[in-house]
mmCIF file of C-alpha atoms and ligand atoms in Angstrom:
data_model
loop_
_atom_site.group_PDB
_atom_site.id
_atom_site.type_symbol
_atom_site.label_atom_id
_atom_site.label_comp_id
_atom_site.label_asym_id
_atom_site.label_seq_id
_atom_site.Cartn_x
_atom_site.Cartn_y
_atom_site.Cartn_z
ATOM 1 C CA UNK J 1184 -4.341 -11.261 9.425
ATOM 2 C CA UNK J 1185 -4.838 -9.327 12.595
ATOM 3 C CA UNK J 1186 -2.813 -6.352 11.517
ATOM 4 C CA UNK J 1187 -5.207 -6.532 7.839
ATOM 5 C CA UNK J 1188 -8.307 -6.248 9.995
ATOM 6 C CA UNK J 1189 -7.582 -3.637 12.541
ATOM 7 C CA UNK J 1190 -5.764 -1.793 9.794
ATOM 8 C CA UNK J 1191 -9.133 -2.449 7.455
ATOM 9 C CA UNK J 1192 -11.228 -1.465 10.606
ATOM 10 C CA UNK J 1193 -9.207 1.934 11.614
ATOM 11 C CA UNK J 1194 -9.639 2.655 7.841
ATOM 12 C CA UNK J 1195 -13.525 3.534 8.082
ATOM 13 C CA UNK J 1196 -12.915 6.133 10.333
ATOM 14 C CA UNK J 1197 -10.503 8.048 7.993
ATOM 15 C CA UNK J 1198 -11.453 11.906 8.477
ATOM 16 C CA UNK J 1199 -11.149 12.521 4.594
ATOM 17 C CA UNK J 1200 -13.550 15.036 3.762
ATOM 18 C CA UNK J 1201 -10.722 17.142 0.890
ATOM 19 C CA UNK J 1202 -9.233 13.997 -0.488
ATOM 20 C CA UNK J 1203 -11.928 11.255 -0.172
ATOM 21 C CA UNK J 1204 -8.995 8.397 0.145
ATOM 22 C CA UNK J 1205 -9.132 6.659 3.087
ATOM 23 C CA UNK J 1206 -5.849 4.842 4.191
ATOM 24 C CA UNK J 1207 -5.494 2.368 7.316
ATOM 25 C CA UNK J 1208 -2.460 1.552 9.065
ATOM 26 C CA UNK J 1209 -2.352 -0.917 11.723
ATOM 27 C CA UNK J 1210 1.637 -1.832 13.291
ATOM 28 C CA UNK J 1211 2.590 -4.657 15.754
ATOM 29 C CA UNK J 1212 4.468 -3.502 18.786
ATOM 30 C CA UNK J 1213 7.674 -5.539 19.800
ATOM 31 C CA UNK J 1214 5.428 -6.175 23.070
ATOM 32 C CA UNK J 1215 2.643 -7.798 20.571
ATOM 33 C CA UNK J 1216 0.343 -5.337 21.018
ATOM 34 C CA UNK J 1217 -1.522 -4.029 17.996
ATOM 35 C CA UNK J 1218 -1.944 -0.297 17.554
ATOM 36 C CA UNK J 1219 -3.982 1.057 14.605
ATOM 37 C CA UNK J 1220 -4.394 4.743 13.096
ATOM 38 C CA UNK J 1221 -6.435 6.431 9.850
ATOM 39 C CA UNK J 1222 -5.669 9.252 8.122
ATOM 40 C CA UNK J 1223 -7.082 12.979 9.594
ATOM 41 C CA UNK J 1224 -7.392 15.843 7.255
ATOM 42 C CA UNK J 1225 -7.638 19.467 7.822
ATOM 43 C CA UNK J 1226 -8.858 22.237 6.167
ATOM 44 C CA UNK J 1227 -5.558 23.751 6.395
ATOM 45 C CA UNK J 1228 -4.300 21.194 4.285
ATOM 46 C CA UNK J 1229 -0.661 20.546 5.556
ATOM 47 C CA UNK J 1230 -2.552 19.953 8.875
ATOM 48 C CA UNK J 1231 -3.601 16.661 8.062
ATOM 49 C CA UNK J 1232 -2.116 13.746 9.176
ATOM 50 C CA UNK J 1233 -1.392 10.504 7.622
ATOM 51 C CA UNK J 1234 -2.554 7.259 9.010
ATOM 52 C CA UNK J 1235 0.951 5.636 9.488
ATOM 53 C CA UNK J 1236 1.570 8.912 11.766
ATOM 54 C CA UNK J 1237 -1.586 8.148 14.162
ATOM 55 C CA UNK J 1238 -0.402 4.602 14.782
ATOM 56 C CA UNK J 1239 2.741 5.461 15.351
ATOM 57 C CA UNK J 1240 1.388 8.230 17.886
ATOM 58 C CA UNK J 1241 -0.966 4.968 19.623
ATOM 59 C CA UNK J 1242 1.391 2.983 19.870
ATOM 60 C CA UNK J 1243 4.109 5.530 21.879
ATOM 61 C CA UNK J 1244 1.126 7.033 23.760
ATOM 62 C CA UNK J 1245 0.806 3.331 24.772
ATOM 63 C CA UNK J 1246 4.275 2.640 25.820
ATOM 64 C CA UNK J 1247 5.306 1.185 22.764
ATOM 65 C CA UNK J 1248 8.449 2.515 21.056
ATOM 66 C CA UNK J 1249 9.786 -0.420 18.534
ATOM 67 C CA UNK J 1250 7.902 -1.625 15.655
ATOM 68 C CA UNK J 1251 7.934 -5.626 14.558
ATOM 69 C CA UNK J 1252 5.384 -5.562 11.714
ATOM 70 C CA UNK J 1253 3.413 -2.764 9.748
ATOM 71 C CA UNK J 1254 0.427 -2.920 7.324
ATOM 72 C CA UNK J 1255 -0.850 0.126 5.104
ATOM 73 C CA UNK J 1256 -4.274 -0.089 3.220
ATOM 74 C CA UNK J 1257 -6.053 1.928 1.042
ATOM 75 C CA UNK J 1258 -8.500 2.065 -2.056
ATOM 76 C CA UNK J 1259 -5.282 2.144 -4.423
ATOM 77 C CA UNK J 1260 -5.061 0.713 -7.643
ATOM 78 C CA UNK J 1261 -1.478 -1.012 -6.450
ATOM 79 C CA UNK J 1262 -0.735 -1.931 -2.967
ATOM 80 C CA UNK J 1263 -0.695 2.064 -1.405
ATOM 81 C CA UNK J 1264 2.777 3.634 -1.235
ATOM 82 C CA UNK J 1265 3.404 5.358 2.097
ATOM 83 C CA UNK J 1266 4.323 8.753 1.545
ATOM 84 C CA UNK J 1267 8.081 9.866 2.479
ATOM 85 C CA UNK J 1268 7.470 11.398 5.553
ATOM 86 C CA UNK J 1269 5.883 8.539 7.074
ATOM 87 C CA UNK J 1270 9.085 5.894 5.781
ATOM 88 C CA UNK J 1271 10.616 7.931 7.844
ATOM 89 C CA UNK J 1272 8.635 7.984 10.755
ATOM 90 C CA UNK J 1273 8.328 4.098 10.641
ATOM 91 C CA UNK J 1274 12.062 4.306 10.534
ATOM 92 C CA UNK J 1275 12.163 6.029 13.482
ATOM 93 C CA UNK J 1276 11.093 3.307 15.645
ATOM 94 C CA UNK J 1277 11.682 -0.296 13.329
ATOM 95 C CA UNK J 1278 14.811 -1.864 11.999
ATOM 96 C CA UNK J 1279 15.482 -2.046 8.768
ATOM 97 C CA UNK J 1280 14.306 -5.503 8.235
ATOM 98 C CA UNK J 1281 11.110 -4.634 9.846
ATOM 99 C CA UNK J 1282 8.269 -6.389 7.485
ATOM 100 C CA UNK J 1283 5.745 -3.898 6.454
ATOM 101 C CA UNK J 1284 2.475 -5.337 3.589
ATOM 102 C CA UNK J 1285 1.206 -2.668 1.663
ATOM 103 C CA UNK J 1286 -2.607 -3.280 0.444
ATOM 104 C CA UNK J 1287 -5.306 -2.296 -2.069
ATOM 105 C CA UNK J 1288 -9.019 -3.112 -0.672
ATOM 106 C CA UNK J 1289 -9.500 -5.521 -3.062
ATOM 107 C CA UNK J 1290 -6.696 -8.055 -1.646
ATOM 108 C CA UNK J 1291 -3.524 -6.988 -3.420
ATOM 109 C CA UNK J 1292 -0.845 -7.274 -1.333
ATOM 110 C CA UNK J 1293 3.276 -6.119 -1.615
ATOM 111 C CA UNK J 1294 5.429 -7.038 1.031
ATOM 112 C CA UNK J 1295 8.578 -4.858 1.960
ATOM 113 C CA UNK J 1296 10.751 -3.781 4.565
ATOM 114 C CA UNK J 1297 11.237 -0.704 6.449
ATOM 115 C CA UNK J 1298 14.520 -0.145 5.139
ATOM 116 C CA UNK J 1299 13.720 -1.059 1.742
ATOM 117 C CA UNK J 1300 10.978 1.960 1.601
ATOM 118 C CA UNK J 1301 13.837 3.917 3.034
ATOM 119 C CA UNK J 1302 17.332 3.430 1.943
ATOM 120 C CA UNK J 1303 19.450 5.512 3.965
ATOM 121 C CA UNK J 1304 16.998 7.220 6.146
ATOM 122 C CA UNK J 1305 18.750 9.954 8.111
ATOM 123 C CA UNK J 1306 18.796 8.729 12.208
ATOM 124 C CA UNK J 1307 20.193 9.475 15.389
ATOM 125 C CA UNK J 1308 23.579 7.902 14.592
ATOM 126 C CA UNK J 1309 24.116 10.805 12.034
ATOM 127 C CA UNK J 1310 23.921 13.270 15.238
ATOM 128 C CA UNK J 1311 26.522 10.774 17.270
ATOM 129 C CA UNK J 1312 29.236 13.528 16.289
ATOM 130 C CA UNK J 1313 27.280 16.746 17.522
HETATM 131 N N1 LIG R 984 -1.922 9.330 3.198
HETATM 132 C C1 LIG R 984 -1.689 8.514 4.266
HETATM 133 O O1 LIG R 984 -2.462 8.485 5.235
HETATM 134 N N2 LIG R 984 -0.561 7.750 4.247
HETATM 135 C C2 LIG R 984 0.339 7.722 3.231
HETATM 136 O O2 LIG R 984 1.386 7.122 3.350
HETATM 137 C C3 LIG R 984 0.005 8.409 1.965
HETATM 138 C C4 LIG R 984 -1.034 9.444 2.063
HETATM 139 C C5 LIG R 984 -3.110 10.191 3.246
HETATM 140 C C6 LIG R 984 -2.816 11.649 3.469
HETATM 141 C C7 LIG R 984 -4.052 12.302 2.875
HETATM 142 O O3 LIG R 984 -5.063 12.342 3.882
HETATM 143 C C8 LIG R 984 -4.503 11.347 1.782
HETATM 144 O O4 LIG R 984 -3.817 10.118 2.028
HETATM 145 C C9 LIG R 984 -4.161 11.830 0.380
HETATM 146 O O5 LIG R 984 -2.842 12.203 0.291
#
């Protein structure tokens, strides 16, 4: 429930002004800390950043560098899919059995795991023969 609110809270303060859809993402450190980020759009588009991207940024700026839990919200008509990018940038810094709940505003939730979004993601063990 704490990880809902801060990710509900964070979630207002989406900078949205091309899309309009505001997603929240809020992520437990390993250290129990909770570190929250919204999406920030530009007006060169491919500028913008996604909201799983500024709570992963929080929580390294913070010390932080391993994931337990995530949670993604947004005004979706199904619990909001997290883009590509950002499964891999949660993969980055979870384990595969990392929890994450996806959300709609109105209270539908999915519940998944890191490695589950991502099957496969590419990481540093595929540079262990470089
Ligand atoms: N968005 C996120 O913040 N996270 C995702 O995983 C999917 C997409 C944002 C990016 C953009 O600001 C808006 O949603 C529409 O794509």
């Amino acid at each position: 429930m704490e990880l809902e609110t801060a990710a509900r809270a964070v979630r207002e303060n989406a900078y949205v002004p091309y899309s309009g859809f505001r997603v929240g993402a809020a992520l437990r450190g390993a250290g129990g800390a909770v570190f929250a980020g919204c999406n920030v759009e530009n007006a060169a588009y491919p500028e913008g950043t996604c909201a799983e991207a500024g709570a992963i940024a929080a929580m390294v700026a913070a010390g932080e560098t391993q994931i337990a839990e995530a949670f993604v919200i947004a005004d979706s008509p199904e619990p909001v899919s997290p883009c590509g990018g950002c499964r891999q940038k949660l993969a980055e810094f979870a384990a595969p059995d990392t929890p994450v709940t996806l959300a709609t505003l109105s209270g539908e939730t999915r519940r998944t795991t890191v490695g589950a979004l991502l099957p496969g993601a590419f990481s540093d063990a595929d540079m262990s023969g470089t």
